[in-house]
Amino acid sequence: NEPRNNSIRRALTWNEGGVLQGARHITIGGHYLYIVADRGLVIVDADDPMKPRVASVVDLPGARASALQFRYLFVTDATGLRVVDATTPEKPRLVHAGAPAVPLPDAQRIYVARTYAYVAAGKQGLAIIDVERAEEPRLVETFDAGGVINDARDVVVASTNASLFAYVADGRNGLRVLQLTSPDSQPKFYGFSPVPRPELIATGRTDSPALALSKGLDRDRAVDETGGQIAVMGRIGSRPFTKTEMQKMYLRPDGTVWTVTDAVGKPEGVKK
């Protein structure tokens, strides 16, 4: 249990047919790996870690980074934000094929928190996008603090007490800290997903360009994207949902996705 004793050893090196050539970003969801590479978005099934296999490849050769939330993968590339329906990882669907869902001239890394996606947008600073309707994302605003944030490369969002913060790796400018919600700026800060009211509150200079950030603590979360438990939330013995349990929340028995009509009506097996 000595953290300074690095005893990790390489168990496997895998790049079947060169499919991961140019790999530059990875997002993990359950036993699936969503890897951005030269081929595009490569989805790898790692249920057996020693025998990974390619589940599918989405044709997005210019992809830069991604973030997964529930059934959707939000991907940035040189044109802006793209959306991939990853309900079935073996059969992903690129939404708005041929054009970005939200155009951004220099979209870098992305972070999704509840109903908002935050994109480090280079010279534009931080792009805040409403993704409540995942297939119809909407740009809320770009925030650069009056031109101060102009080399944004990465962003993570985390909460502290009643406030929500965005930490932005602003390249040559160092680390920026933005307060997104607070009792003073957002009266509805206690809501499920209050509208962000960004304000720059701190800057930390770095010896070299700030290019990436580690993950912070998401707001009120019991499990992470991999299904690993990070909080009990007051229920002794609580655990993450299994894949089958989660699928019951959004798939019909025949494997198709529930719709609004299903919720309004009375779908098979559901009691009002």
Coordinates of N, CA, C and O in Angstrom, one line a residue, residues 58-60 75 82-85 92-99:
V58 N -16.0 5.0 -35.6 CA -16.8 6.1 -36.1 C -15.9 7.0 -36.9 O -14.8 7.4 -36.5
D59 N -16.3 7.3 -38.1 CA -15.4 8.0 -39.1 C -15.3 9.5 -38.7 O -16.1 10.3 -39.1
L60 N -14.4 9.8 -37.8 CA -14.1 11.1 -37.3 C -12.6 11.3 -37.2 O -12.1 11.4 -36.1
V75 N -18.0 14.7 -28.8 CA -16.7 14.6 -29.4 C -16.3 16.0 -30.0 O -17.2 16.6 -30.7
R82 N -19.2 17.4 -32.0 CA -20.0 16.4 -32.7 C -20.7 15.5 -31.6 O -20.2 15.4 -30.5
V83 N -21.8 14.9 -32.0 CA -22.5 14.0 -31.1 C -22.6 12.6 -31.6 O -23.0 12.5 -32.8
V84 N -22.3 11.6 -30.8 CA -22.4 10.2 -31.2 C -23.4 9.5 -30.3 O -23.2 9.5 -29.1
D85 N -24.4 8.9 -30.9 CA -25.3 8.1 -30.1 C -24.6 6.7 -29.9 O -24.5 5.9 -30.8
P92 N -22.7 2.5 -33.1 CA -22.8 3.9 -32.8 C -23.4 4.7 -34.0 O -23.2 4.3 -35.2
R93 N -24.0 5.8 -33.7 CA -24.6 6.6 -34.8 C -24.1 8.0 -34.6 O -24.3 8.7 -33.6
L94 N -23.5 8.6 -35.7 CA -23.1 9.9 -35.7 C -24.2 10.9 -36.0 O -24.8 10.8 -37.1
V95 N -24.6 11.7 -35.0 CA -25.7 12.7 -35.2 C -25.2 13.8 -36.0 O -24.0 14.3 -35.9
H96 N -26.0 14.3 -36.9 CA -25.6 15.5 -37.8 C -24.4 15.1 -38.6 O -23.4 15.9 -38.6
A97 N -24.4 14.0 -39.2 CA -23.2 13.6 -40.0 C -22.9 14.6 -41.1 O -23.8 15.1 -41.7
G98 N -21.6 14.9 -41.3 CA -21.3 15.9 -42.3 C -21.1 17.3 -41.8 O -20.5 18.1 -42.5
A99 N -21.5 17.6 -40.6 CA -21.4 18.9 -40.1 C -21.4 18.9 -38.6 O -22.0 18.0 -38.0

